[in-house]
Amino acid sequence: MTTRIAPHCARLTAVDSSREMIRMLNEKVAAGNIVNIEPLHLDFSRPEKATELAGDFDFVFSSMTLHHIPDPESFLRELIGHMSPGGTLSIADLDAEDGLFHDDATEKVHHGFDRQELQSSLESAGFANVAFITAHVIEKKNRAGKQTAYPIFLLTAVKPQP
């Protein structure tokens, strides 16, 4: 997604908690001579690490990441502090699911999100104008061997102007 969004941005900070994903992005950036992407490794399991983010962001996009963050509420509260007033947050992630989406049963993840509960978390963090749509449905054989549909929501929210 990063390389697709980059042409629409003056500057893009690409954050990932996986050093391997950052390495792969660095290779793409170098190979494509892309000058407006700054890859940054950041441990999302520790929301306080967000202090390493420099500046305020006008737009924050996350794809299939939030369900991997141990404390999404703390993360959202920390994140809003790094956004510009009027900045937009956009998150694509799993709707609440049966717990069988991930193949590794020992992986510590949330089993998707209830939209109303997530909206309450976003509003408690200070976001406004929260809206959801179903953006996609992943059809896959889950780890129980059953073909299952897993809806993916796309939410948008805004950091209010003062």
Short mmCIF file of C-alpha atoms in Angstrom, two decimals:
data_model
loop_
_atom_site.label_atom_id
_atom_site.label_comp_id
_atom_site.label_asym_id
_atom_site.label_seq_id
_atom_site.Cartn_x
_atom_site.Cartn_y
_atom_site.Cartn_z
CA MET A 1 0.00 0.00 0.00
CA THR A 2 2.83 2.39 0.85
CA THR A 3 4.21 2.63 -2.67
CA ARG A 4 0.69 3.15 -4.06
CA ILE A 5 -0.08 5.97 -1.64
CA ALA A 6 3.33 7.67 -1.94
CA PRO A 7 2.68 9.46 -5.27
CA HIS A 8 -0.20 11.30 -3.57
CA CYS A 9 1.93 12.54 -0.67
CA ALA A 10 4.62 15.16 -0.29
CA ARG A 11 6.16 13.05 2.49
CA LEU A 12 5.16 9.62 3.79
CA THR A 13 6.36 7.94 6.97
CA ALA A 14 5.86 4.18 6.70
CA VAL A 15 5.75 2.57 10.14
CA ASP A 16 5.88 -1.15 10.84
CA SER A 17 6.65 -3.25 13.90
CA SER A 18 8.31 -5.89 11.73
CA ARG A 19 11.97 -5.27 10.95
CA GLU A 20 11.62 -7.63 7.97
CA MET A 21 8.79 -5.55 6.47
CA ILE A 22 10.88 -2.39 6.92
CA ARG A 23 13.82 -4.11 5.22
CA MET A 24 11.61 -5.11 2.29
CA LEU A 25 10.22 -1.58 1.99
CA ASN A 26 13.74 -0.12 2.05
CA GLU A 27 14.60 -2.37 -0.89
CA LYS A 28 11.52 -1.19 -2.84
CA VAL A 29 12.29 2.45 -2.05
CA ALA A 30 15.89 2.05 -3.23
CA ALA A 31 14.95 0.07 -6.35
CA GLY A 32 12.26 2.56 -7.32
CA ASN A 33 14.30 5.62 -6.34
CA ILE A 34 11.35 6.79 -4.25
CA VAL A 35 12.42 9.87 -2.33
CA ASN A 36 9.32 10.73 -0.28
CA ILE A 37 9.03 7.54 1.83
CA GLU A 38 10.73 7.30 5.21
CA PRO A 39 10.50 3.75 6.62
CA LEU A 40 10.44 3.60 10.43
CA HIS A 41 10.54 0.55 12.71
CA LEU A 42 8.23 1.06 15.69
CA ASP A 43 7.09 -1.51 18.27
CA PHE A 44 3.28 -1.21 18.30
CA SER A 45 3.05 -3.44 21.37
CA ARG A 46 4.33 -0.45 23.34
CA PRO A 47 2.13 2.60 22.58
CA GLU A 48 4.55 4.89 24.41
CA LYS A 49 7.07 4.18 21.64
CA ALA A 50 4.96 6.44 19.43
CA THR A 51 6.95 9.31 20.94
CA GLU A 52 9.54 8.36 18.29
CA LEU A 53 7.21 9.73 15.62
CA ALA A 54 8.35 13.17 14.53
CA GLY A 55 5.79 15.83 13.70
CA ASP A 56 2.06 15.82 13.21
CA PHE A 57 0.46 13.72 10.50
CA ASP A 58 -2.37 14.87 8.22
CA PHE A 59 -3.35 11.33 7.26
CA VAL A 60 -2.77 7.99 8.99
CA PHE A 61 -3.64 4.73 7.26
CA SER A 62 -3.45 1.24 8.70
CA SER A 63 -4.22 -2.00 6.91
CA MET A 64 -4.82 -5.21 8.87
CA THR A 65 -2.63 -4.02 11.75
CA LEU A 66 -4.89 -2.95 14.60
CA HIS A 67 -5.89 -6.52 15.52
CA HIS A 68 -2.18 -7.25 16.10
CA ILE A 69 -1.77 -4.40 18.61
CA PRO A 70 -2.14 -5.68 22.20
CA ASP A 71 -3.79 -2.51 23.56
CA PRO A 72 -5.65 -0.76 20.72
CA GLU A 73 -7.27 1.79 23.06
CA SER A 74 -3.91 3.03 24.36
CA PHE A 75 -2.53 3.02 20.84
CA LEU A 76 -5.42 5.19 19.56
CA ARG A 77 -5.04 7.62 22.49
CA GLU A 78 -1.32 7.95 21.73
CA LEU A 79 -1.84 8.18 17.98
CA ILE A 80 -4.23 11.12 18.06
CA GLY A 81 -1.53 13.15 19.78
CA HIS A 82 0.64 12.75 16.67
CA MET A 83 -2.03 13.91 14.22
CA SER A 84 -2.67 17.39 12.88
CA PRO A 85 -5.97 19.05 13.80
CA GLY A 86 -8.35 18.09 11.02
CA GLY A 87 -6.18 15.04 10.19
CA THR A 88 -7.87 11.88 8.97
CA LEU A 89 -7.42 8.37 10.32
CA SER A 90 -8.29 5.44 8.06
CA ILE A 91 -8.14 1.84 9.28
CA ALA A 92 -8.90 -1.35 7.37
CA ASP A 93 -9.22 -4.37 9.63
CA LEU A 94 -11.27 -7.42 10.57
CA ASP A 95 -14.81 -7.32 11.82
CA ALA A 96 -15.33 -9.43 14.95
CA GLU A 97 -14.63 -13.02 13.91
CA ASP A 98 -14.71 -16.59 15.21
CA GLY A 99 -11.08 -16.62 16.34
CA LEU A 100 -10.06 -18.95 13.53
CA PHE A 101 -8.90 -16.39 10.95
CA HIS A 102 -5.21 -16.72 11.78
CA ASP A 103 -3.59 -20.06 11.05
CA ASP A 104 -1.40 -19.93 14.17
CA ALA A 105 -3.61 -20.54 17.22
CA THR A 106 -0.85 -19.30 19.54
CA GLU A 107 -0.56 -15.89 17.82
CA LYS A 108 -1.68 -13.18 20.22
CA VAL A 109 -4.21 -11.19 18.22
CA HIS A 110 -7.65 -9.70 18.68
CA HIS A 111 -10.37 -11.63 16.91
CA GLY A 112 -11.44 -8.62 14.91
CA PHE A 113 -13.49 -5.73 16.26
CA ASP A 114 -17.09 -4.97 17.03
CA ARG A 115 -17.72 -1.75 15.11
CA GLN A 116 -19.71 -0.04 17.87
CA GLU A 117 -17.09 -0.86 20.50
CA LEU A 118 -14.30 0.36 18.23
CA GLN A 119 -16.23 3.55 17.51
CA SER A 120 -16.55 4.14 21.27
CA SER A 121 -12.79 3.59 21.67
CA LEU A 122 -12.05 6.06 18.88
CA GLU A 123 -14.38 8.67 20.33
CA SER A 124 -12.93 8.16 23.81
CA ALA A 125 -9.48 8.77 22.31
CA GLY A 126 -10.76 12.07 20.88
CA PHE A 127 -11.63 11.20 17.29
CA ALA A 128 -14.84 12.45 15.68
CA ASN A 129 -16.93 11.72 12.58
CA VAL A 130 -16.27 7.98 12.82
CA ALA A 131 -17.71 6.09 9.86
CA PHE A 132 -17.48 2.46 8.71
CA ILE A 133 -18.05 0.61 5.45
CA THR A 134 -17.44 -2.99 4.52
CA ALA A 135 -14.54 -2.64 2.10
CA HIS A 136 -13.80 -6.26 1.32
CA VAL A 137 -14.58 -9.83 2.31
CA ILE A 138 -11.76 -12.35 2.60
CA GLU A 139 -12.94 -15.86 1.69
CA LYS A 140 -10.56 -18.38 3.15
CA LYS A 141 -10.33 -21.82 4.67
CA ASN A 142 -9.83 -21.14 8.37
CA ARG A 143 -7.66 -23.24 10.61
CA ALA A 144 -10.64 -25.48 11.42
CA GLY A 145 -10.74 -26.33 7.71
CA LYS A 146 -14.02 -24.52 7.06
CA GLN A 147 -14.39 -22.10 4.14
CA THR A 148 -15.44 -18.85 5.83
CA ALA A 149 -16.13 -15.24 4.86
CA TYR A 150 -14.28 -12.64 6.94
CA PRO A 151 -15.50 -9.07 6.35
CA ILE A 152 -12.95 -6.25 6.38
CA PHE A 153 -14.18 -2.82 7.43
CA LEU A 154 -12.74 0.49 6.39
CA LEU A 155 -13.21 3.18 9.00
CA THR A 156 -12.49 6.85 8.81
CA ALA A 157 -12.28 9.30 11.67
CA VAL A 158 -11.02 12.84 12.13
CA LYS A 159 -9.02 14.62 14.78
CA PRO A 160 -11.23 17.67 15.46
CA GLN A 161 -10.00 21.20 14.87
CA PRO A 162 -9.51 23.16 18.12
#
